[in-house]
CSV table of C-alpha atoms and ligand atoms in Angstrom, one decimal:
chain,number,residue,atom,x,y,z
A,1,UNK,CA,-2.5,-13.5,18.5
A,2,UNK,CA,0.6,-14.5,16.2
A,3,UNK,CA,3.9,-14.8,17.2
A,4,UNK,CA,6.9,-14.9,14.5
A,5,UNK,CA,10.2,-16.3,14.7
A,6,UNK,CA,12.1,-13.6,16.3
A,7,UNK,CA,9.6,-13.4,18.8
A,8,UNK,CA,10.1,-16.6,20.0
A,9,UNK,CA,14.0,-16.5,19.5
A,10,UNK,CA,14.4,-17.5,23.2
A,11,UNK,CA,13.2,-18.8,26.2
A,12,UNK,CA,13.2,-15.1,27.5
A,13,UNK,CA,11.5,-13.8,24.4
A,14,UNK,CA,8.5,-16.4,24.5
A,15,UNK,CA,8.2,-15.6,28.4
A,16,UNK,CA,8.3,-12.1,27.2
A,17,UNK,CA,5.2,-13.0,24.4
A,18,UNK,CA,3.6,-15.3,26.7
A,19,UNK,CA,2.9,-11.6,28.5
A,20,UNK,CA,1.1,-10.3,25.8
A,21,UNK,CA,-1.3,-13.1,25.9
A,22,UNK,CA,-1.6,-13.0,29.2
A,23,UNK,CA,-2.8,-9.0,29.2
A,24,UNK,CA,-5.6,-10.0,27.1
A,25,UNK,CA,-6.4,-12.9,29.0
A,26,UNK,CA,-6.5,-11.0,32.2
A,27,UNK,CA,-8.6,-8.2,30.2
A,28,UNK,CA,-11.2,-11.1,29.7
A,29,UNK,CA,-10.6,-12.1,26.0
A,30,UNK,CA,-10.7,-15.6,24.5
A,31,UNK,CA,-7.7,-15.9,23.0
A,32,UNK,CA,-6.4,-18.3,20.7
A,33,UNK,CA,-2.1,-18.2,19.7
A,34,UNK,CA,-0.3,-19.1,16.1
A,35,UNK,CA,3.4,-19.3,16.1
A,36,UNK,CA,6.1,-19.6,14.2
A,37,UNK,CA,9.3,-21.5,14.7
A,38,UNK,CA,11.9,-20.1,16.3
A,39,UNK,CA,14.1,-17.2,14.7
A,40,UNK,CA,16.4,-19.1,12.2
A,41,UNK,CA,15.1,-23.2,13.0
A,42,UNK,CA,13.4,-22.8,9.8
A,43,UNK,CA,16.0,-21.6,8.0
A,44,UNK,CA,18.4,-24.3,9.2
A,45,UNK,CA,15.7,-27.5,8.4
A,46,UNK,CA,15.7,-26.1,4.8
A,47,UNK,CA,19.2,-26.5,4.8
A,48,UNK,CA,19.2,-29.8,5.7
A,49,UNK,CA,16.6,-30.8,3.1
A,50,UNK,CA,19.3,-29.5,0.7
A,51,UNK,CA,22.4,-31.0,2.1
A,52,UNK,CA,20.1,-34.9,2.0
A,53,UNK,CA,19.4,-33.8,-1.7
A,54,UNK,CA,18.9,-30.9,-3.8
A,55,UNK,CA,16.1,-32.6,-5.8
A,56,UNK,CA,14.3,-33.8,-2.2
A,57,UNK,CA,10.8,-34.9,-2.0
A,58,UNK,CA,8.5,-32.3,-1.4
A,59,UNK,CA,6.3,-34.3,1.1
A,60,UNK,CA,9.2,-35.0,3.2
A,61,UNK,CA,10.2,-31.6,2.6
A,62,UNK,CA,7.4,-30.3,4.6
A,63,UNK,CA,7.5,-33.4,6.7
A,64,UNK,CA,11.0,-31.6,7.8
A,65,UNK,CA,10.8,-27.7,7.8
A,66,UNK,CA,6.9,-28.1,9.4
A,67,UNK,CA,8.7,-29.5,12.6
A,68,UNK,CA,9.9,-25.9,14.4
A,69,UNK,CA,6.6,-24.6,14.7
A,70,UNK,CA,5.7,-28.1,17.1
A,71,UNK,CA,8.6,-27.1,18.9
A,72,UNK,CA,7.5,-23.5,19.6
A,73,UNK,CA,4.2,-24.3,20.0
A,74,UNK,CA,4.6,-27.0,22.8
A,75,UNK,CA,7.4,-24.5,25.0
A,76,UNK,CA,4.6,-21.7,24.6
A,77,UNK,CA,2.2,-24.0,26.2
A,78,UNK,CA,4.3,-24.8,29.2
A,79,UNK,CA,5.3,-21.2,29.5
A,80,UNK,CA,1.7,-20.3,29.4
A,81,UNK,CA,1.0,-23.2,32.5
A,82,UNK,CA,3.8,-22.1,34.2
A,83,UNK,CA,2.1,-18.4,34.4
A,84,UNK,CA,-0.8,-20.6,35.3
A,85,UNK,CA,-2.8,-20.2,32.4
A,86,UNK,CA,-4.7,-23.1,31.0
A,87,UNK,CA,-3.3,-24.0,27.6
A,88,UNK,CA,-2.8,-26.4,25.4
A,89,UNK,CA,-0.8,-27.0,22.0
A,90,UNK,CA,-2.1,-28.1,18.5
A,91,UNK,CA,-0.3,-29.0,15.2
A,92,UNK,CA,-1.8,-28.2,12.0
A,93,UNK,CA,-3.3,-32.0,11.9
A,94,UNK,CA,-4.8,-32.2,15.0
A,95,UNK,CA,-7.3,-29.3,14.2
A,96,UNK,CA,-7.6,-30.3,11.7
A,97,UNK,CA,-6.7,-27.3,9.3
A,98,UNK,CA,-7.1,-28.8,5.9
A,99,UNK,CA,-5.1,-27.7,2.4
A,100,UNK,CA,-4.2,-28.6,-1.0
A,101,UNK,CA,-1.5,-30.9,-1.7
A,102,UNK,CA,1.0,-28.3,-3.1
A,103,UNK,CA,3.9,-29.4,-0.5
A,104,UNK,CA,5.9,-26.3,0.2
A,105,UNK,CA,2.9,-24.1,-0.6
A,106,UNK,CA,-0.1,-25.5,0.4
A,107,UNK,CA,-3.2,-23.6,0.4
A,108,UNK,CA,-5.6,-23.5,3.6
A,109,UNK,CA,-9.0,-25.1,2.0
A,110,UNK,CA,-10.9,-25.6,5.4
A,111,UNK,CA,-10.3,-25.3,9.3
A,112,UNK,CA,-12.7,-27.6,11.7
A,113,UNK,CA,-12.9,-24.9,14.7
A,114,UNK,CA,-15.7,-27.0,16.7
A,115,UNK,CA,-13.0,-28.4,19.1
A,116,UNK,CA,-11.4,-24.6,19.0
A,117,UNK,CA,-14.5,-23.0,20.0
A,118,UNK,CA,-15.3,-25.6,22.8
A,119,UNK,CA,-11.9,-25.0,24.6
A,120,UNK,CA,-12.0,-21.3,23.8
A,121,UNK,CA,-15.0,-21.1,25.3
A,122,UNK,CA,-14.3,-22.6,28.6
A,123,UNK,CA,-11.2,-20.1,29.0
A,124,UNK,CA,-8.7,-22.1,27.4
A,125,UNK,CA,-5.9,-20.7,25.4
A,126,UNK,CA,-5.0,-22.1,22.6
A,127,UNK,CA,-1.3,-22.3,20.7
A,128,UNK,CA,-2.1,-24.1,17.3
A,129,UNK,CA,0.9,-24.2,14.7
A,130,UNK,CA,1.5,-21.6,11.9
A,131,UNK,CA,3.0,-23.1,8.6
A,132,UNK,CA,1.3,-26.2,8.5
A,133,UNK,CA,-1.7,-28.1,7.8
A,134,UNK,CA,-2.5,-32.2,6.4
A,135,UNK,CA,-3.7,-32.6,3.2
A,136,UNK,CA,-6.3,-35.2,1.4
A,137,UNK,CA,-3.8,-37.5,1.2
A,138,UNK,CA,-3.3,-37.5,5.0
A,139,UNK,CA,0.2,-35.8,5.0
A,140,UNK,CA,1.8,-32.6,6.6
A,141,UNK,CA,2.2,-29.6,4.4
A,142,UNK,CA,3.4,-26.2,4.5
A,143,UNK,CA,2.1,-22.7,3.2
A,144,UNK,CA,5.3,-21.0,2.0
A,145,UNK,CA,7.7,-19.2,3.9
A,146,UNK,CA,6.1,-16.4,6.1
A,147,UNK,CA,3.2,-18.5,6.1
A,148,UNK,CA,2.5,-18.6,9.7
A,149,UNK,CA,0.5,-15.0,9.0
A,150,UNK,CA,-1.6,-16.6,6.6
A,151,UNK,CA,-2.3,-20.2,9.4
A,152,UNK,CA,-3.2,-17.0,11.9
A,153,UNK,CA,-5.6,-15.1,9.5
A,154,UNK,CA,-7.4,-18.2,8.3
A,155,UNK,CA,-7.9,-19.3,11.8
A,156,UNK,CA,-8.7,-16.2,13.1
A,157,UNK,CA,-11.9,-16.1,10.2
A,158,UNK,CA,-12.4,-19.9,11.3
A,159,UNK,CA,-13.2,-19.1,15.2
A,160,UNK,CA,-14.8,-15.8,14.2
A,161,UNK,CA,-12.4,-13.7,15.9
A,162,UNK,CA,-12.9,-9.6,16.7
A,163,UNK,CA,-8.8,-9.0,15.4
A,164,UNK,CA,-6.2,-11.1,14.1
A,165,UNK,CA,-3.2,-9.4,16.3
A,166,UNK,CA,0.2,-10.6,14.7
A,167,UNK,CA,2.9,-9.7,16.7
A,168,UNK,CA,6.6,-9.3,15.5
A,169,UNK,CA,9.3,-7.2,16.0
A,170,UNK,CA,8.5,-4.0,14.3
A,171,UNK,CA,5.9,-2.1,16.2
A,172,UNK,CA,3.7,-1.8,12.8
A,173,UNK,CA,3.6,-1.3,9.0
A,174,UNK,CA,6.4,1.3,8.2
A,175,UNK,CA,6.7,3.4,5.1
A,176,UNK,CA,9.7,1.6,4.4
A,177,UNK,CA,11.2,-0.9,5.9
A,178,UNK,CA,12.7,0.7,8.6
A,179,UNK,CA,16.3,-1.8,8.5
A,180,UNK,CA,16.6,-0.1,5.3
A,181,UNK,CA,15.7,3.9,5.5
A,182,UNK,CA,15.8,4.4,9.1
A,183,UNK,CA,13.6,7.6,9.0
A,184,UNK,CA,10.3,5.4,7.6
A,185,UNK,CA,7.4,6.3,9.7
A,186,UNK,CA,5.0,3.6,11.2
A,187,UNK,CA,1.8,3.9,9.7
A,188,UNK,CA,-1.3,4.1,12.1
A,189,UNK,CA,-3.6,2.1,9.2
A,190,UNK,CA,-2.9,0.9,5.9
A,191,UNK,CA,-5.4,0.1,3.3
A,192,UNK,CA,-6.0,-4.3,2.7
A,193,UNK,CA,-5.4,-2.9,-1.0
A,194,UNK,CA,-1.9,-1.4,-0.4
A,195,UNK,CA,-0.9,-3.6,2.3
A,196,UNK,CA,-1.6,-6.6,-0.6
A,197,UNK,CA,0.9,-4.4,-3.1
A,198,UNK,CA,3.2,-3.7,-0.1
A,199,UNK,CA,3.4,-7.5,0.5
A,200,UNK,CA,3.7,-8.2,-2.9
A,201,UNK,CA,6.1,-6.0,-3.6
A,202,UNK,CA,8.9,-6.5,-1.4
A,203,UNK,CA,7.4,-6.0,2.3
A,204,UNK,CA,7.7,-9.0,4.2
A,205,UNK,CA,6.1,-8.1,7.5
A,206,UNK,CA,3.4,-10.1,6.1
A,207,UNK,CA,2.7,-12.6,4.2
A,208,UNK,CA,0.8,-11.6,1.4
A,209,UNK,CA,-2.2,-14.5,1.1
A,210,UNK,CA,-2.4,-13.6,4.6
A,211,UNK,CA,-3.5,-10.2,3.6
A,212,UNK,CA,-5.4,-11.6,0.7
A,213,UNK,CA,-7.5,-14.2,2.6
A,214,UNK,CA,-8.1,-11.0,5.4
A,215,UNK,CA,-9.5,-9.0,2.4
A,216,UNK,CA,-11.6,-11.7,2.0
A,217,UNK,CA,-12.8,-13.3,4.9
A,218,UNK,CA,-12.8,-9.2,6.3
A,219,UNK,CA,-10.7,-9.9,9.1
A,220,UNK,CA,-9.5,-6.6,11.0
A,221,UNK,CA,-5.7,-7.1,11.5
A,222,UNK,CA,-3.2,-5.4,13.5
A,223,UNK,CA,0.9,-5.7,13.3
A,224,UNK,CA,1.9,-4.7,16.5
A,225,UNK,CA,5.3,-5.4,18.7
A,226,UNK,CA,5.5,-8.4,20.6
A,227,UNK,CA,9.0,-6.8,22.3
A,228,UNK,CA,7.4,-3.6,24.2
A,229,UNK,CA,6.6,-3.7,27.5
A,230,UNK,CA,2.9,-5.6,27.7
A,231,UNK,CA,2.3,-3.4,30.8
A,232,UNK,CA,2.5,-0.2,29.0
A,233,UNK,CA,-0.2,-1.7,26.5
A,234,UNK,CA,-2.9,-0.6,29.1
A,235,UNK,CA,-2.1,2.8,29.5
A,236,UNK,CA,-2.9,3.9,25.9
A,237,UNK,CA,-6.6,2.0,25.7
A,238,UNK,CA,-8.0,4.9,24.2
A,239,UNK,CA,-10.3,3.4,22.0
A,240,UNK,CA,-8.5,3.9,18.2
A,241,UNK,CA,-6.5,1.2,16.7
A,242,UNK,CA,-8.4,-1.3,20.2
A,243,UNK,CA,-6.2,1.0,21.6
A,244,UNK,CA,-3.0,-0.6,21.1
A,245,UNK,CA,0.2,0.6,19.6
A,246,UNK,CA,0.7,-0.8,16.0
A,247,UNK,CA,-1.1,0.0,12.2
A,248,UNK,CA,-4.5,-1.6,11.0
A,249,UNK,CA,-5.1,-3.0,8.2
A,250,UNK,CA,-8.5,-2.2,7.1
A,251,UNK,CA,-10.9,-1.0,4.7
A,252,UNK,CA,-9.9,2.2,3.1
A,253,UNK,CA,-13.2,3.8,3.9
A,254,UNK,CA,-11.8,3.6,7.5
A,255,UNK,CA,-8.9,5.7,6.8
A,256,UNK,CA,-9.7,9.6,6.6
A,257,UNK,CA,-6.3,11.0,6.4
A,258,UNK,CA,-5.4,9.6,2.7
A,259,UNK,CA,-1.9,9.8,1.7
A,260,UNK,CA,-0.6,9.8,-1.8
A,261,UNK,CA,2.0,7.5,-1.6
A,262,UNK,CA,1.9,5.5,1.4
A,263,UNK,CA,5.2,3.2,1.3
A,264,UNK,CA,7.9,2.1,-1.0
A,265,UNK,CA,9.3,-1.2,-1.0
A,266,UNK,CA,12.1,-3.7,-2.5
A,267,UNK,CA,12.5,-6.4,-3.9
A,268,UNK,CA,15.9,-8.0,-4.5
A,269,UNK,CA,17.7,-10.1,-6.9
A,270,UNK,CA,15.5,-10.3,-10.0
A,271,UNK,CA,16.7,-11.7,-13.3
A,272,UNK,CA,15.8,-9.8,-16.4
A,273,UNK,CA,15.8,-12.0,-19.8
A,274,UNK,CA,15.4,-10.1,-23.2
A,275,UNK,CA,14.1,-12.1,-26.4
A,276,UNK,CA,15.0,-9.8,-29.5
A,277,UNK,CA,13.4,-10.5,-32.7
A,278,UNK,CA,10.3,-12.8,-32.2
A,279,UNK,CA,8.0,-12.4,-34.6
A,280,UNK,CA,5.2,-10.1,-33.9
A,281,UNK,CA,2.4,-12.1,-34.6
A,282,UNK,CA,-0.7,-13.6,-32.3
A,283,UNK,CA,0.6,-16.5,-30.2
A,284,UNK,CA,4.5,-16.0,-29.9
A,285,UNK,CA,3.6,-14.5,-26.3
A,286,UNK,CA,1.8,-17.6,-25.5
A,287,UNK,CA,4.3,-19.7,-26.6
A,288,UNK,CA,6.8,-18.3,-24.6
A,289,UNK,CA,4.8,-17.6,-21.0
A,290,UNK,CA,3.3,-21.1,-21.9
A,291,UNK,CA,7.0,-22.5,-21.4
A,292,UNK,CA,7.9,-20.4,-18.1
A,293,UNK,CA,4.9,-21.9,-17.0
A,294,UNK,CA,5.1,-25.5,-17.9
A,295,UNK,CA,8.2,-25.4,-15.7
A,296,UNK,CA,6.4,-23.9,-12.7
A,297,UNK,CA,8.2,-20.8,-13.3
A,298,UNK,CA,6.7,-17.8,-11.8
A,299,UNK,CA,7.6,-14.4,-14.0
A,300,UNK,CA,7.2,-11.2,-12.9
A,301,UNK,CA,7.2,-8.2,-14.8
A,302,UNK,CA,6.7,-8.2,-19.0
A,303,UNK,CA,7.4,-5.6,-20.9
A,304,UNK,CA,7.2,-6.1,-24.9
A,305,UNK,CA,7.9,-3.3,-27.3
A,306,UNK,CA,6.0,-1.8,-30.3
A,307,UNK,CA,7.5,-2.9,-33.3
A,308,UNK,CA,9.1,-0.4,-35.7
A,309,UNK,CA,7.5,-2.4,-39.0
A,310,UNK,CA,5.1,-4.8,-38.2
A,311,UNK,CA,7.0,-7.8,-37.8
A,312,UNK,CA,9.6,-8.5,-35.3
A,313,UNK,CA,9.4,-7.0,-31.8
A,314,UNK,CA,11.8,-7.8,-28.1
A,315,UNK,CA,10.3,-9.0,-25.0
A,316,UNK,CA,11.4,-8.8,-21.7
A,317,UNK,CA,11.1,-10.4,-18.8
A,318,UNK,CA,11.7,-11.0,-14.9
A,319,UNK,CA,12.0,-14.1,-12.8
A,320,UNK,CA,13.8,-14.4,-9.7
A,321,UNK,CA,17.9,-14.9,-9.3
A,322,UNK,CA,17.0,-18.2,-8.4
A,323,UNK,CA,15.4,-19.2,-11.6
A,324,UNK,CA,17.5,-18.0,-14.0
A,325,UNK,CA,18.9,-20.9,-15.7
A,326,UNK,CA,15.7,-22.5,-15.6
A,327,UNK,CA,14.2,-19.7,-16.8
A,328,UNK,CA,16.8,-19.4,-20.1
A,329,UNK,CA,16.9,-23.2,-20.8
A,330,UNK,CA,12.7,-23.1,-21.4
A,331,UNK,CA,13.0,-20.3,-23.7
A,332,UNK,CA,16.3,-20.9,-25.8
A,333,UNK,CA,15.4,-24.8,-26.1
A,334,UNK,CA,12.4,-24.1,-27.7
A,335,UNK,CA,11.4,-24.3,-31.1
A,336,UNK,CA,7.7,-23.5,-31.0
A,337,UNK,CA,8.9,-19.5,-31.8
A,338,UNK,CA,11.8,-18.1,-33.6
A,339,UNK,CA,14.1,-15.3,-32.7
A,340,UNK,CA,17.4,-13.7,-33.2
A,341,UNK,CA,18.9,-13.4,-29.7
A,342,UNK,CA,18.2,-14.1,-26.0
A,343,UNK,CA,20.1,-12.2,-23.5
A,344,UNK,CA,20.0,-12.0,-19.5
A,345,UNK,CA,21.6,-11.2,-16.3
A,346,UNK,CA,20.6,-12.0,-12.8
A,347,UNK,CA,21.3,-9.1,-10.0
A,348,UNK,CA,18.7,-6.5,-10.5
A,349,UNK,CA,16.5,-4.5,-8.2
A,350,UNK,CA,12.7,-4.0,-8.1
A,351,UNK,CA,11.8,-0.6,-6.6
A,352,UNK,CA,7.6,0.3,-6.4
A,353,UNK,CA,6.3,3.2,-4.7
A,354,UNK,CA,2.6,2.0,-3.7
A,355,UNK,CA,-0.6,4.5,-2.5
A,356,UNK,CA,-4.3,4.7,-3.5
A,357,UNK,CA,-3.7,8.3,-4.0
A,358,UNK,CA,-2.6,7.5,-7.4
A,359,UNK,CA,-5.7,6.6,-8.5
A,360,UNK,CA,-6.5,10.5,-8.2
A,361,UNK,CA,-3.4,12.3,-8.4
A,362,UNK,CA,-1.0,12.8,-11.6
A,363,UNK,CA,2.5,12.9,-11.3
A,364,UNK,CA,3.1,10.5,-9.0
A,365,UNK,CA,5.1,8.2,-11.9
A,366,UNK,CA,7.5,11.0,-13.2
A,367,UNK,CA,8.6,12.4,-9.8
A,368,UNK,CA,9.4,8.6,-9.2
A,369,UNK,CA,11.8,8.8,-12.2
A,370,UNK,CA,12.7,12.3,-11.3
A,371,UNK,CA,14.0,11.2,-7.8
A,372,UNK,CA,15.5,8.4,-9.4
A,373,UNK,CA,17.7,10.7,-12.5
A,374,UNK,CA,19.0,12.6,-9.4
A,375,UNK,CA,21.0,10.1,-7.9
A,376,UNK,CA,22.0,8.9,-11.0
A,377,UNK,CA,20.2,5.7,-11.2
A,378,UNK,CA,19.5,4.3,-13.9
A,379,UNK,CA,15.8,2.4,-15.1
A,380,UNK,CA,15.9,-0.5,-16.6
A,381,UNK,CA,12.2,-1.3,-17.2
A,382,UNK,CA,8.7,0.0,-15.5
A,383,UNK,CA,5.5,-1.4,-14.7
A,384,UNK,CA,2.6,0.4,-13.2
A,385,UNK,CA,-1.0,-0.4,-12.0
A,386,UNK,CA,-4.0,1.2,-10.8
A,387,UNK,CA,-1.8,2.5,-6.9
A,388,UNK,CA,1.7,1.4,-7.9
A,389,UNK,CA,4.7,2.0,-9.9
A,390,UNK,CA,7.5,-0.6,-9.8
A,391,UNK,CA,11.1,0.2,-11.7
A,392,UNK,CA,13.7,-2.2,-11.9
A,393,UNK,CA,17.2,-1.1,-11.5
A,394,UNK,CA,20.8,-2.3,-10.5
A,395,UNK,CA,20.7,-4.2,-7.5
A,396,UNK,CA,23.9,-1.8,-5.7
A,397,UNK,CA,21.6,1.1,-5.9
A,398,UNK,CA,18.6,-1.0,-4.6
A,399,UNK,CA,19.6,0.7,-0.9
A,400,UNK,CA,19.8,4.3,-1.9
A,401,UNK,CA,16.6,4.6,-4.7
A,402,UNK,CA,14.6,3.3,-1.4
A,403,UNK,CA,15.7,6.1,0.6
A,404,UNK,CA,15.8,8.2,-2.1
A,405,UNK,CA,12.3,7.7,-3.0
A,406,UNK,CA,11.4,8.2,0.7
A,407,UNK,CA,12.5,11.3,1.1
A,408,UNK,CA,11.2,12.9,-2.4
A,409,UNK,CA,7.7,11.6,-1.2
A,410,UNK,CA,8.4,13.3,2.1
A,411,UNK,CA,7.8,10.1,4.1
A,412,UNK,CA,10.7,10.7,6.4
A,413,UNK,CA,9.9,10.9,9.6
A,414,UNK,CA,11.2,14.8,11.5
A,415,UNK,CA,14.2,13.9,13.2
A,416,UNK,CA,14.2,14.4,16.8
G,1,ADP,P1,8.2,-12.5,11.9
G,1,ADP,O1,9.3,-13.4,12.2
G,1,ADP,O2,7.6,-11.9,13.1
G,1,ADP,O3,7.1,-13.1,11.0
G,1,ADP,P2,9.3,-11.1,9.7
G,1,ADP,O4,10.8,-11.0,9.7
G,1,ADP,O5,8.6,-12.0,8.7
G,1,ADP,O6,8.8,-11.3,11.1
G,1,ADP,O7,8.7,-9.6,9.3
G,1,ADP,C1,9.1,-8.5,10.1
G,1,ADP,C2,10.2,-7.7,9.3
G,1,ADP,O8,9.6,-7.2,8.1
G,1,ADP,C3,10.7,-6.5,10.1
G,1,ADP,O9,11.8,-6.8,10.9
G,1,ADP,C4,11.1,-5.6,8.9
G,1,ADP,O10,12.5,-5.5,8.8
G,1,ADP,C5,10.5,-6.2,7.7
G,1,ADP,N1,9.8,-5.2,6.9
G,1,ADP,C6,9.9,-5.1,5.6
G,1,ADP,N2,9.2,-4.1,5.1
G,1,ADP,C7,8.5,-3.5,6.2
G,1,ADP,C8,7.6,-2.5,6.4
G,1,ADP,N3,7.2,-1.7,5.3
G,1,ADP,N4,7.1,-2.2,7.6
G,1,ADP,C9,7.6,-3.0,8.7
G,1,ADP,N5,8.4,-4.0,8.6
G,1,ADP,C10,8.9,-4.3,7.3
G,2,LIG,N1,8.6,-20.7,10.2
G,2,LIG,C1,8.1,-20.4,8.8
G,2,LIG,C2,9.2,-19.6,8.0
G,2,LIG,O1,10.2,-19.3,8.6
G,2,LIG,C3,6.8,-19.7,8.8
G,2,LIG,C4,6.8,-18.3,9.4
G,2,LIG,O2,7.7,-17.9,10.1
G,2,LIG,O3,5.8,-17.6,9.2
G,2,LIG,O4,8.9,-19.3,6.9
G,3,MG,MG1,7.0,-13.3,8.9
């Protein structure tokens, strides 16, 4: 069972999730607990690491920001021995759950779950840390923001767990999320192939390693709400979804009622950077990706054009707001290609309408664009795969495409 942030917000709202856990240990299930830190602690450490220095240390970095989930995790145990549970807290060394030495986004390489399995055995509940592990070197490191999903996943494949529960406060996957078109629909299961673009694409409610690594390690995972009423949880045992409110992700052989599009998601301030005139000839691509990437810079979409004669084509591309200068000092410092211009704004929108139905169904792609010529929007670029479409457009329409969208794929939910 995982725990975010806004679950734990308070000392009333990790009484509330200390419930939960105790409804499945009265039901007879070994259960072991990830959290995260506190709604906004984690936020507020990554300021700090800022205000000390903007070019901090990445080891103290995560020496810093790892520090709210030891908080969470300790008060959770006490809450849990107040109830009268046995319990007992764990950081991320101390299991050990062992990662690369990427500080700030470490990648789990091995959990130890002898010690786990022991304690879990004899009835003992046990609240380990999300967000952090130690790498070789002996140091604390952290998996990326969101990453307690990923700590919970991981650990749930480690102790061979039935489900990996994470708990939040949404009562599932929506079609949307629901804080931006109110009439998105909770899904009852979501495919670990959509649920990886949903992630990807805009939909935080998990992280998306974490629904990588459950691909991979086939962990069946459920996002269910941690703020209804753990009580009412036992009335609705009926055997589909363990009988719990909330979606599950899972194979899509498990899924009979297939939809066409099955959510549409956001992703705000992208920076799009134009190159006009390279010369259209093999390697200028490399030399320009090769740059992004020498400076660690992630890009996200590419879109290059067919050149009218041969010789000189534009490229464009994305990276976030955030990397935007960085992003237009590699290129235009760089004299291992020629051009004529580079141009680029930040403040853009990514928009992608996700669904294995694709894969069978035409149309999906131009009624996107339809929808989106009706409100007047316009697109700025488009990149599609095998079950997804993504358009970039002005970030101050970002709101309405979404809801637009939604309602042309006649996701929105009746009203009552
Ligand atoms: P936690 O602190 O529990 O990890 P997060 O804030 O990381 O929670 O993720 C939950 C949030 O994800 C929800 O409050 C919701 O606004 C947002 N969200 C974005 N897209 C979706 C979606 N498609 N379905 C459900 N929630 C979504
Ligand atoms: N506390 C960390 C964060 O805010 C990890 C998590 O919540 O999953 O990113
Ligand atoms: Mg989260």
């Amino acid at each position: 069972m995982k725990f975010g942030g806004t679950s734990l917000a308070d000392m009333e709202r990790i009484r509330h999730s200390a419930r939960h856990i105790r409804r499945e240990v009265d039901e007879g299930n070994q259960v072991a607990v990830v959290v995260s830190a506190m709604a906004g602690t984690t936020n507020q450490l990554v300021k700090w690491c800022q205000e000390a220095s903007p070019l901090h240390d990445a080891r103290e970095y995560d020496a810093v920001v790892s520090t709210g989930e030891q908080v969470s995790a300790g008060l959770m145990a006490i809450v849990l021995q107040d109830m009268g549970i046995t319990a007992r807290s764990f950081c991320g060394w101390q299991i050990p759950i062992r990662t690369s030495d990427i500080h700030g986004a470490a990648r789990i390489q091995d959990i130890r779950a002898d010690d786990l399995d022991e304690r879990l055995g004899d009835n003992q509940v046990c609240v380990v840390t999300g967000f952090q592990g130690i790498s070789s070197q002996g140091r604390i490191t952290t998996l990326g923001r969101g990453g307690s999903d990923t700590s919970a996943v991981a650990l749930a494949a480690a102790v061979k767990a039935d489900r990996c529960d994470i708990y939040t406060d949404v009562d599932g996957v929506y079609t949307a999320d629901p804080r931006i078109a109110p009439r998105a629909q909770r899904l009852e299961r979501i495919s670990f192939e959509e649920m990886l673009e949903m992630a990807s694409l805009g939909a935080k409610v998990l992280q998306t390693r974490s629904v990588e690594l459950a691909m991979a390690q086939g962990v069946r995972l459920a996002v269910r709400s941690s703020f209804a009423d753990p009580d009412a949880f036992q009335d609705v045992r009926d055997g589909t979804n363990f009988g719990v409110p909330g979606t599950l992700v899972c194979d899509e052989d498990e899924i009979v009622e297939k939809q066409i599009v099955s959510g549409v998601t956001l992703v705000k301030s992208e920076a799009k950077i134009t190159i006009r005139s390279v010369k259209d000839r093999p390697g200028v691509a490399a030399a320009i990706f090769g740059a992004l990437a020498d400076e660690q810079i992630v890009v996200d979409m590419i879109v290059q054009n067919i050149s009218d004669d041969g010789r000189q084509t534009d490229i464009t591309f994305t990276v976030p707001d955030s990397e935007y200068d960085r992003a237009m000092a590699a290129v235009s410092n760089n004299d291992s290609f020629e051009y004529e211009t580079i141009t680029g704004a930040k403040g853009s929108a990514k928009i992608s309408v996700i669904g294995v139905g694709m894969r069978s169904h035409a149309g999906v792609a131009s009624s996107m664009f339809k929808a989106l010529s009706e409100k007047g929007i316009n697109i700025q670029l488009i990149t599609t795969s095998e079950i997804k479409t993504s358009v970039l457009i002005e970030e101050e329409y970002a709101e309405l495409a979404v809801r637009a969208l939604h309602t042309y794929y006649g996701l929105d939910r009746e009203e009552e």
